[in-house]
mmCIF file of C-alpha atoms and ligand atoms in Angstrom:
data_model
loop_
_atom_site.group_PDB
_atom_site.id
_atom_site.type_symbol
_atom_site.label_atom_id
_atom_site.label_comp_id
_atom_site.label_asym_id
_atom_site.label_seq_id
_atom_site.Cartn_x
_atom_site.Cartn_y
_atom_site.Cartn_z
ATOM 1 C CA UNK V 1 30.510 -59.503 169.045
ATOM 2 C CA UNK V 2 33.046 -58.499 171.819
ATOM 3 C CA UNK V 3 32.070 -56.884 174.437
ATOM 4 C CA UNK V 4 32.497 -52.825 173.239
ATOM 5 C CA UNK V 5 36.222 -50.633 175.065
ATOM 6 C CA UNK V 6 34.743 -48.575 177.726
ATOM 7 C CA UNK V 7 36.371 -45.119 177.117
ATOM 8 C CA UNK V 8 36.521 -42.517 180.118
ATOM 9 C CA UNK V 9 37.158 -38.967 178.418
ATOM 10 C CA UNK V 10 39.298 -36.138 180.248
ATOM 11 C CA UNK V 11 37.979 -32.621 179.061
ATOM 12 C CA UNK V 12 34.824 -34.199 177.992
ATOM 13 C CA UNK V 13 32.960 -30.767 177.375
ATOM 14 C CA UNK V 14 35.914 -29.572 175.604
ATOM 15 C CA UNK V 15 35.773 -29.176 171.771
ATOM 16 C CA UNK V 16 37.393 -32.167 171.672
ATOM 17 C CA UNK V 17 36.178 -33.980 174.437
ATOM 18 C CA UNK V 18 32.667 -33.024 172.562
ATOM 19 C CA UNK V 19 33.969 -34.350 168.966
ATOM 20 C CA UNK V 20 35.253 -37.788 170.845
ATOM 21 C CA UNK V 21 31.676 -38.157 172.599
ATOM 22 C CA UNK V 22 29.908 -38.044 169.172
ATOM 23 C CA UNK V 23 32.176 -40.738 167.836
ATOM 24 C CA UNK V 24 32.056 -42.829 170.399
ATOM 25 C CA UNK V 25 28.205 -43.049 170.655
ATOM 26 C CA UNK V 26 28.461 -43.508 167.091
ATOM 27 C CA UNK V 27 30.338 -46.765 167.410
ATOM 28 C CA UNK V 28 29.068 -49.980 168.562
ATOM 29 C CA UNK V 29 32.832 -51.308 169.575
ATOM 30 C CA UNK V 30 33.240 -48.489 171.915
ATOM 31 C CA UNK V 31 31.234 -47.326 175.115
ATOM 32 C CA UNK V 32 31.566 -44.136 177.010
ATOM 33 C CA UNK V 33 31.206 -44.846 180.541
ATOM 34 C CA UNK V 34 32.095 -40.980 181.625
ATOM 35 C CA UNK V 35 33.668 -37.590 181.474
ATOM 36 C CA UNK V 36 36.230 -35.687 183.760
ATOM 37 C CA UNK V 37 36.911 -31.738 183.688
ATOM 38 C CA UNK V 38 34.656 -29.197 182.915
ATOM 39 C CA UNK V 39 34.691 -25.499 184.330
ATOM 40 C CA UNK V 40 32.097 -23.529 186.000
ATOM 41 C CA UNK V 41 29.215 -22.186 182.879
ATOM 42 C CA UNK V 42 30.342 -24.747 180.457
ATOM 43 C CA UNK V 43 27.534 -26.956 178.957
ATOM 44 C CA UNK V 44 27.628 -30.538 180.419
ATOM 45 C CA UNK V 45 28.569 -33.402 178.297
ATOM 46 C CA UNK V 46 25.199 -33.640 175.682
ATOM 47 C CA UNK V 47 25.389 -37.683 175.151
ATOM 48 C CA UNK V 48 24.135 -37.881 178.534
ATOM 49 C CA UNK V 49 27.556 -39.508 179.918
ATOM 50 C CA UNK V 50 28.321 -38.886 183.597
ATOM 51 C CA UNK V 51 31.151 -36.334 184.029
ATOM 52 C CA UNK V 52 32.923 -35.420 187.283
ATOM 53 C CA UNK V 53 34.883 -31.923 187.662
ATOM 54 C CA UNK V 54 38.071 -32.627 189.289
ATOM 55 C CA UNK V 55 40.839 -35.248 189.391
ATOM 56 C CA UNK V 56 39.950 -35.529 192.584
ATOM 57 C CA UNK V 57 36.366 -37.237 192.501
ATOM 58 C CA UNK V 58 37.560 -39.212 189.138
ATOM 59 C CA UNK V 59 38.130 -43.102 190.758
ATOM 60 C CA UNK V 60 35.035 -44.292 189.715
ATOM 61 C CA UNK V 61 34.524 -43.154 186.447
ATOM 62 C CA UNK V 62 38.467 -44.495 185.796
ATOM 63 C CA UNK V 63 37.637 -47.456 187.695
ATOM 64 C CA UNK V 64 34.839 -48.619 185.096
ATOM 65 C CA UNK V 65 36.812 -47.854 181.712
ATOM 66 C CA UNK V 66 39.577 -49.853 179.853
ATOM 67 C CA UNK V 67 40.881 -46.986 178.054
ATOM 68 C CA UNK V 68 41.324 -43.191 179.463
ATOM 69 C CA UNK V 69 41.544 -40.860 176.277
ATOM 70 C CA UNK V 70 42.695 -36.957 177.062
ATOM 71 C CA UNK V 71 42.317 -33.598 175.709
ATOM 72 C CA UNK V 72 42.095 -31.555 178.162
ATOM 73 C CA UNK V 73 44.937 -28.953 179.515
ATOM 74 C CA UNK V 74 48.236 -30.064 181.157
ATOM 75 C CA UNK V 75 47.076 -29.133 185.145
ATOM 76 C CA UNK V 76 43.862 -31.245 184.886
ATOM 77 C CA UNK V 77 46.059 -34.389 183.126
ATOM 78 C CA UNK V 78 48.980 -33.502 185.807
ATOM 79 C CA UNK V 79 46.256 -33.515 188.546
ATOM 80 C CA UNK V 80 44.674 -36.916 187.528
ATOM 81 C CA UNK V 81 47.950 -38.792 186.895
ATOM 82 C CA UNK V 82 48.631 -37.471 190.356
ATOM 83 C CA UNK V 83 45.790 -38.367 192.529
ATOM 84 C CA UNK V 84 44.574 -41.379 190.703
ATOM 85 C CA UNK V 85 48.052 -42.849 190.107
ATOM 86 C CA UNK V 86 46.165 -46.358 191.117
ATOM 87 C CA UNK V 87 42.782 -46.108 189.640
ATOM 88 C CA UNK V 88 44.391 -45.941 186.201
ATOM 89 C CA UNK V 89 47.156 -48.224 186.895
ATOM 90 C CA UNK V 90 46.386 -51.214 184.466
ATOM 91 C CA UNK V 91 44.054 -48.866 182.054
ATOM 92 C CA UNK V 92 45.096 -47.767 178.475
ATOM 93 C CA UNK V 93 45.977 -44.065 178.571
ATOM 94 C CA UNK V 94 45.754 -41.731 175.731
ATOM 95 C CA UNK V 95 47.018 -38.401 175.497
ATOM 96 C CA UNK V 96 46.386 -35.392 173.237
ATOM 97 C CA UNK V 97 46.738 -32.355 175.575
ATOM 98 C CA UNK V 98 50.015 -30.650 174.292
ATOM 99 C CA UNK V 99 52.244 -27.982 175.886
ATOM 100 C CA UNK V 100 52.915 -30.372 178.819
ATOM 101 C CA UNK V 101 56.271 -29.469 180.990
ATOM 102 C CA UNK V 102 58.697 -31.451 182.278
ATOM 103 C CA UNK V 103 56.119 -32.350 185.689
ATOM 104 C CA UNK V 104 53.959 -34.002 183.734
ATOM 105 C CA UNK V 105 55.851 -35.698 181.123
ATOM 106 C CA UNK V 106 57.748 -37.261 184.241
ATOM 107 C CA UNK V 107 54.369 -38.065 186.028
ATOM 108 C CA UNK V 108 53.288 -40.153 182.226
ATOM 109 C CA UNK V 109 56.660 -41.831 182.310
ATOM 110 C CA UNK V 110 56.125 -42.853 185.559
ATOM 111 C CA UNK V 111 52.404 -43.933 184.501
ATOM 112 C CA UNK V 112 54.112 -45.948 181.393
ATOM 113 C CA UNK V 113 55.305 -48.351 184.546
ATOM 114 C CA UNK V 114 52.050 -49.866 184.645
ATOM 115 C CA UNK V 115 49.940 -48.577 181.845
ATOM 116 C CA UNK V 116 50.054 -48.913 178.099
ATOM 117 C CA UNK V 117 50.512 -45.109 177.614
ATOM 118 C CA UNK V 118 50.205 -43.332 174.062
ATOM 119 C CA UNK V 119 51.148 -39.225 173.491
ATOM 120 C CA UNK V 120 50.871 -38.184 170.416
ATOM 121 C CA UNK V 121 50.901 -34.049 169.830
ATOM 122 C CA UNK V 122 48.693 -34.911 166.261
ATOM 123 C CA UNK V 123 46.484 -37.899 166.295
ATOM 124 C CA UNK V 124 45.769 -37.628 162.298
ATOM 125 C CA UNK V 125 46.945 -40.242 159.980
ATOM 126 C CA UNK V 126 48.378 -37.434 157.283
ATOM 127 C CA UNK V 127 50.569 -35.543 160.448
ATOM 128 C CA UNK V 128 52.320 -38.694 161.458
ATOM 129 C CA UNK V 129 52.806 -39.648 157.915
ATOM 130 C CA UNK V 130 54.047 -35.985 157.413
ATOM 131 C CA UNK V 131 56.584 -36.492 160.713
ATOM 132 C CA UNK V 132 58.551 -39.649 159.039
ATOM 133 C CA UNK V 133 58.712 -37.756 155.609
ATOM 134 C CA UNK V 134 59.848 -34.513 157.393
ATOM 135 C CA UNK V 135 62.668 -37.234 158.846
ATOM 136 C CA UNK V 136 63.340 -38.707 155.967
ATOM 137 C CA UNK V 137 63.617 -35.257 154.322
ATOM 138 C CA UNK V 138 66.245 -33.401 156.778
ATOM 139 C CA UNK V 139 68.433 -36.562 156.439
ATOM 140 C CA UNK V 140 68.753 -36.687 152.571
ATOM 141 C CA UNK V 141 68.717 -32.495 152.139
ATOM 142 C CA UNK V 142 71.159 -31.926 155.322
ATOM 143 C CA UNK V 143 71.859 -29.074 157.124
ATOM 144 C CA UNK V 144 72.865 -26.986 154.118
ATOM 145 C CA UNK V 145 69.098 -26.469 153.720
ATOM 146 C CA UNK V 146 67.180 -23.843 155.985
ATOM 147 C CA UNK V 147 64.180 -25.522 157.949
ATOM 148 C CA UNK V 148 61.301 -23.117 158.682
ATOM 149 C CA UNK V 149 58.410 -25.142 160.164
ATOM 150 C CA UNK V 150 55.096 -22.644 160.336
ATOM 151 C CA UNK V 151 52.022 -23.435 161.568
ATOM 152 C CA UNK V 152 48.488 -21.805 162.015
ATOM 153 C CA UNK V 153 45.814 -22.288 164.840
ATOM 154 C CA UNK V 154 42.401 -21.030 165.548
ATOM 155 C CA UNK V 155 42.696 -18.110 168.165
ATOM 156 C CA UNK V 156 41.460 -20.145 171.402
ATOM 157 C CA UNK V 157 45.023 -22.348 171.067
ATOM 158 C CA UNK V 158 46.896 -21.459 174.036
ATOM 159 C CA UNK V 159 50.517 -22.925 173.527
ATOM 160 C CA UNK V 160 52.859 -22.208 170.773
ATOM 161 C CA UNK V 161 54.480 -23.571 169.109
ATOM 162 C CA UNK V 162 52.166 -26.336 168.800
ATOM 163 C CA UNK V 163 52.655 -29.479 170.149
ATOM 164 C CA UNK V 164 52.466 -30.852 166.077
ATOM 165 C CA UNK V 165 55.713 -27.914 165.043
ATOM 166 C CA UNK V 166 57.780 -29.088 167.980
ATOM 167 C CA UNK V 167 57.112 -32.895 166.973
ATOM 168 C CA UNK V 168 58.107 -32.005 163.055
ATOM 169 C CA UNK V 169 60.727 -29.915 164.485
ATOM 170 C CA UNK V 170 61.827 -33.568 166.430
ATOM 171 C CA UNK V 171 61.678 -35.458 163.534
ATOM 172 C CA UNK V 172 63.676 -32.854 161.288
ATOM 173 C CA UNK V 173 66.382 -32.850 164.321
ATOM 174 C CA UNK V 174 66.388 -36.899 164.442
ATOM 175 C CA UNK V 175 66.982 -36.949 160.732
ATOM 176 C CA UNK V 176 69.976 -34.116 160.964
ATOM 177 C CA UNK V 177 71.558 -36.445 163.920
ATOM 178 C CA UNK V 178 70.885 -33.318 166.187
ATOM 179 C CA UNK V 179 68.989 -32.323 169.576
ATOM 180 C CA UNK V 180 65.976 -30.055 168.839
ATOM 181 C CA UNK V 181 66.694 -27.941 172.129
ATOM 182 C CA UNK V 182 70.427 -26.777 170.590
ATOM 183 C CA UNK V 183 69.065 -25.583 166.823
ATOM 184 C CA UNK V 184 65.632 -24.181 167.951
ATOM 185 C CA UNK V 185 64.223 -20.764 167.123
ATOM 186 C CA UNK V 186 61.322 -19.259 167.762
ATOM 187 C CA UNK V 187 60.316 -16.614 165.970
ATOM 188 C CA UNK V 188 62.285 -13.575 164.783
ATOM 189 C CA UNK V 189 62.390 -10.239 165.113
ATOM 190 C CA UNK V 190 64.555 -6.955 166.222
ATOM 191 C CA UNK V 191 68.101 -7.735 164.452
ATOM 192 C CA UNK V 192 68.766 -11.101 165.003
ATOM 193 C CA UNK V 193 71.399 -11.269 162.277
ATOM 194 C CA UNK V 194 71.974 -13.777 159.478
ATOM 195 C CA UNK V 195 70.625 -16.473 159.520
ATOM 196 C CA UNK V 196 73.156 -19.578 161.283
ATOM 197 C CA UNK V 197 73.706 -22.950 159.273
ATOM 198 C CA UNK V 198 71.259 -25.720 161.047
ATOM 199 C CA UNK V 199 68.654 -23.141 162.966
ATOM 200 C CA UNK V 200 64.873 -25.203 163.022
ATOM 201 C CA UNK V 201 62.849 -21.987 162.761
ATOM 202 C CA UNK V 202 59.192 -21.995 164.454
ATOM 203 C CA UNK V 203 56.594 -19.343 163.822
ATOM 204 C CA UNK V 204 53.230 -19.279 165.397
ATOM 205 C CA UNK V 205 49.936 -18.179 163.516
ATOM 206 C CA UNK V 206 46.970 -17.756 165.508
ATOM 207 C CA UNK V 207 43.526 -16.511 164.284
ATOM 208 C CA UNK V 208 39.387 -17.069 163.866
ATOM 209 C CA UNK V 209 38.602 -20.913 163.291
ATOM 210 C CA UNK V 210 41.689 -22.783 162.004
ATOM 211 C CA UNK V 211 41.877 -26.314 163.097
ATOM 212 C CA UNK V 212 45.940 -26.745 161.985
ATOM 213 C CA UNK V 213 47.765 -26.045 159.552
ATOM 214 C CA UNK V 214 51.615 -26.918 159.543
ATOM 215 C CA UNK V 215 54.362 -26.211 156.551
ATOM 216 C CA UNK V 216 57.702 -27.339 156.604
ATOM 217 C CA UNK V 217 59.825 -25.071 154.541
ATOM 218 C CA UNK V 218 63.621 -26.644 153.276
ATOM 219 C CA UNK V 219 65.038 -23.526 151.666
ATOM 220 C CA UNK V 220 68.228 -24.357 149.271
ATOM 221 C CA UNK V 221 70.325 -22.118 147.183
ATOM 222 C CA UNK V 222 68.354 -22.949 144.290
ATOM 223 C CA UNK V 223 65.728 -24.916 145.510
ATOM 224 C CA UNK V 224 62.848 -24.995 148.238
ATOM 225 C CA UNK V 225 61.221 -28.204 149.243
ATOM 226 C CA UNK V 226 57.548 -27.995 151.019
ATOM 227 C CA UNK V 227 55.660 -30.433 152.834
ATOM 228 C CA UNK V 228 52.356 -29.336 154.265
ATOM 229 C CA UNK V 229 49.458 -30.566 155.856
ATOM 230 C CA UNK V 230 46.103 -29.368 156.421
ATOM 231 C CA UNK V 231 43.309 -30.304 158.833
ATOM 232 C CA UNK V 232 40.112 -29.515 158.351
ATOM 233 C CA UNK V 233 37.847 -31.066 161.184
ATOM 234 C CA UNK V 234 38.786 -31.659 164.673
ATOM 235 C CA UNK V 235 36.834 -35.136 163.929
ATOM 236 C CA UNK V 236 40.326 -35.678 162.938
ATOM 237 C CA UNK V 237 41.970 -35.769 165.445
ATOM 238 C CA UNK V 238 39.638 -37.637 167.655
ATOM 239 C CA UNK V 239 39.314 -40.595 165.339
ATOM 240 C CA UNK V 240 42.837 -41.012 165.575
ATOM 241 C CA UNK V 241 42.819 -40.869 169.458
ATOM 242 C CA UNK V 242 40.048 -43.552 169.504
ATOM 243 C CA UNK V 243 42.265 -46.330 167.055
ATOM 244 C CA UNK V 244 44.851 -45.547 169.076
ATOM 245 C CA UNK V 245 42.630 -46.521 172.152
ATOM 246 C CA UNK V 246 41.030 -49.577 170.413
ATOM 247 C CA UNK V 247 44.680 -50.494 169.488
ATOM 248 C CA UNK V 248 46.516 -49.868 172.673
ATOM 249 C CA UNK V 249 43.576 -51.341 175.330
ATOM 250 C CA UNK V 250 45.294 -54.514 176.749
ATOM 251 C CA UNK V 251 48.679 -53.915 175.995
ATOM 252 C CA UNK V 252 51.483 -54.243 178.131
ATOM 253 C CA UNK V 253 52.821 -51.291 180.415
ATOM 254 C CA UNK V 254 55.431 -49.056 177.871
ATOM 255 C CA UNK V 255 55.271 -45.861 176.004
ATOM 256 C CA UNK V 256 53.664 -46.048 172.398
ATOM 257 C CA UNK V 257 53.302 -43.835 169.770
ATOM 258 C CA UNK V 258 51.065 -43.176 166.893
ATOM 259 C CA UNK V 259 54.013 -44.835 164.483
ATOM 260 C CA UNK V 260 53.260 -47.870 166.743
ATOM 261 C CA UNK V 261 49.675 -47.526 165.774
ATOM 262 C CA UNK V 262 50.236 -47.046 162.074
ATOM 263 C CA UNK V 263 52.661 -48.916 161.131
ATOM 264 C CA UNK V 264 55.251 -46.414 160.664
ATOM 265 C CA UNK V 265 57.780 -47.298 163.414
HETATM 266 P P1 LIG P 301 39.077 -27.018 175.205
HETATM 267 O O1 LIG P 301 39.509 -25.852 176.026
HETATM 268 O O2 LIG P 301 37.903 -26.836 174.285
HETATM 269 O O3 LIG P 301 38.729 -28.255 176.160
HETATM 270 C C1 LIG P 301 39.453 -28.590 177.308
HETATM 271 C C2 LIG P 301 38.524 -29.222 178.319
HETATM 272 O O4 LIG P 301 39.252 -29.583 179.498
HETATM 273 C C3 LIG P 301 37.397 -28.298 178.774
HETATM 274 O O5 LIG P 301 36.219 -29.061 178.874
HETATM 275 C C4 LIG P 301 37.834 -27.827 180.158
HETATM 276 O O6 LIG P 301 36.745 -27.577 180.988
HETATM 277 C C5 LIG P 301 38.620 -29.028 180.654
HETATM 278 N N1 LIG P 301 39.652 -28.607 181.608
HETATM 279 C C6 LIG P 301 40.863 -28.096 181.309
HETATM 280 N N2 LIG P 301 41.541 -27.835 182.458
HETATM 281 C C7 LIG P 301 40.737 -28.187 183.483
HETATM 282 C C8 LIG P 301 40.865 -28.167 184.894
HETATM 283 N N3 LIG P 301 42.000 -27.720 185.481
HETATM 284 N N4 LIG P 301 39.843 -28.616 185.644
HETATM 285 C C9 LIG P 301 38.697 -29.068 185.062
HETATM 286 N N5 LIG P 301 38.507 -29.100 183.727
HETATM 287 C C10 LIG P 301 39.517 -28.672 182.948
HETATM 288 O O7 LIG P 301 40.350 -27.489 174.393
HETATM 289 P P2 LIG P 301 40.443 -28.444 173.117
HETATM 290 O O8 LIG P 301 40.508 -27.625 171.869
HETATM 291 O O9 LIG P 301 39.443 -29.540 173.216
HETATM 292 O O10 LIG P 301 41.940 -29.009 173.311
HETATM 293 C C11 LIG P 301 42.302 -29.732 174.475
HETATM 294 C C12 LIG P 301 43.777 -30.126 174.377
HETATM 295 O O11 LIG P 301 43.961 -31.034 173.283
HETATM 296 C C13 LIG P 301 44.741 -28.957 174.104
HETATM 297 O O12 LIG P 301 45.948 -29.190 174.803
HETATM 298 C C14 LIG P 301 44.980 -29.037 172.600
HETATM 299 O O13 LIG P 301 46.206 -28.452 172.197
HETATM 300 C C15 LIG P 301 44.999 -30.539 172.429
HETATM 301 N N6 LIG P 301 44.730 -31.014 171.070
HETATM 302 C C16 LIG P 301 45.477 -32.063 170.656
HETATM 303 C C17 LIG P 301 45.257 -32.638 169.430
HETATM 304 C C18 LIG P 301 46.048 -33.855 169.027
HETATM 305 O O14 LIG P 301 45.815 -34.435 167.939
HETATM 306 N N7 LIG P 301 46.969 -34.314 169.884
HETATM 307 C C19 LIG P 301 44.241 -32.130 168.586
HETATM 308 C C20 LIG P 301 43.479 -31.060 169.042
HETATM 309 C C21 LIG P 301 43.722 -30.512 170.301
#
């Protein structure tokens, strides 16, 4: 057999830094050689995995692992893309953490130089299917159909929209022949007024457990078109992330994408 992808995880004793670990030890063509992040009172990584607590003191653990997969929060990923620019040079990177600013979307690009490099803001096989039939959707209804896109996260989630409504909210734009940032909405409320021709509404749900739920609303004069899509584990999620690192270790330098991955591109 081939020798297993050693995986370093960022956020390792995050929820899904934790749900990642127990795949990977699961899985004989994988290896985890480590864990970065972690913040003061957390439990430590409980496969037994070495994890260090800053970017700072992460070379090694990079050093010994073809594939770096994170979910972790944009100032940790920012901070390792920034002081080990050359330890990961070379590696596969993976990237779940969403709500990431212009810094460190620059700092990936920059990474995508000399790393296969792979965002994705949902790593499950029914979201991206979901994106390309949101796409397909917005092109065939056109703008004389209103887009609501509304989504639902447990109450820990600190960005909103999510990463997954802004990436359906993409998709609906690219299919329209528009840019997101000129037709975006968030939210409502006060008198906003009717409603324009072409507005991509976002609305943010947040409460107990939910793992994600989006709906994409196309509301017609006498029709309404729905597509929706409903996790239930976070297992999800990191199953995804790990194809996408068996698929993307020892590719060339570039930017990929889960379509890359599945097929869909
Ligand atoms: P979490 O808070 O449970 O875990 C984050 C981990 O990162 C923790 O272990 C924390 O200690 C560590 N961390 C964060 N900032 C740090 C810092 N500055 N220094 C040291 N350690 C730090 O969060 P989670 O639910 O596991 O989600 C993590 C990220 O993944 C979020 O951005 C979330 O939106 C995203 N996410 C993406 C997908 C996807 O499919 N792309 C799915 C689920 C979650």
């Amino acid at each position: 057999m081939a020798d297993p992808i050693r995986i370093a995880l960022v956020g390792a004793t995050g929820r899904m830094g934790q749900a990642l670990a127990r795949l990977v030890a699961r899985d004989p063509s994988l290896a985890l050689v480590g864990g970065i992040g972690g913040h003061e009172g957390e439990a430590a990584c409980d496969i037994g995995c070495p994890v260090v607590h800053s970017a700072g003191d992460a070379a090694e653990v990079i050093r010994g692992a073809d594939a770096v997969v994170d979910f972790s929060s944009p100032e940790l990923l920012s901070g390792l893309l920034g002081a080990q620019a050359e330890a990961l040079a070379g590696r596969a990177l993976v990237v779940g953490t969403t709500g990431l600013g212009d810094g460190a979307l620059e700092l990936l690009a920059r990474a995508a130089e000399r790393s296969p490099v792979l965002r994705a803001a949902n790593f499950s096989v029914g979201v991206n299917l979901l994106l390309a039939l949101a796409e397909r959707a917005a092109a065939v209804l056109g703008p004389e159909y209103d887009v609501e896109v509304v989504e639902t996260h447990h109450r820990r989630k600190v960005d909103a929209p999510s990463g997954t409504a802004l990436a359906l909210g993409e998709a609906i734009a690219a299919g329209r022949g528009v840019a997101l940032a000129d037709v975006r909405v968030d939210g409502r409320s006060g008198r906003p007024g009717e409603r324009p021709r072409g507005e991509i509404g976002f609305h943010a749900l947040r409460g107990g457990d939910v793992v994600g739920e989006h709906r994409v609303g196309f509301f017609g004069e006498r029709e309404r078109v729905e597509l929706a899509h409903v996790a239930q584990d976070r297992a999800l999620f990191a199953e995804g992330a790990l194809r996408a690192a068996r698929w993307l270790a020892g590719k060339p330098a570039g930017e990929y994408t889960m379509r890359d991955v599945l097929g869909l591109a």
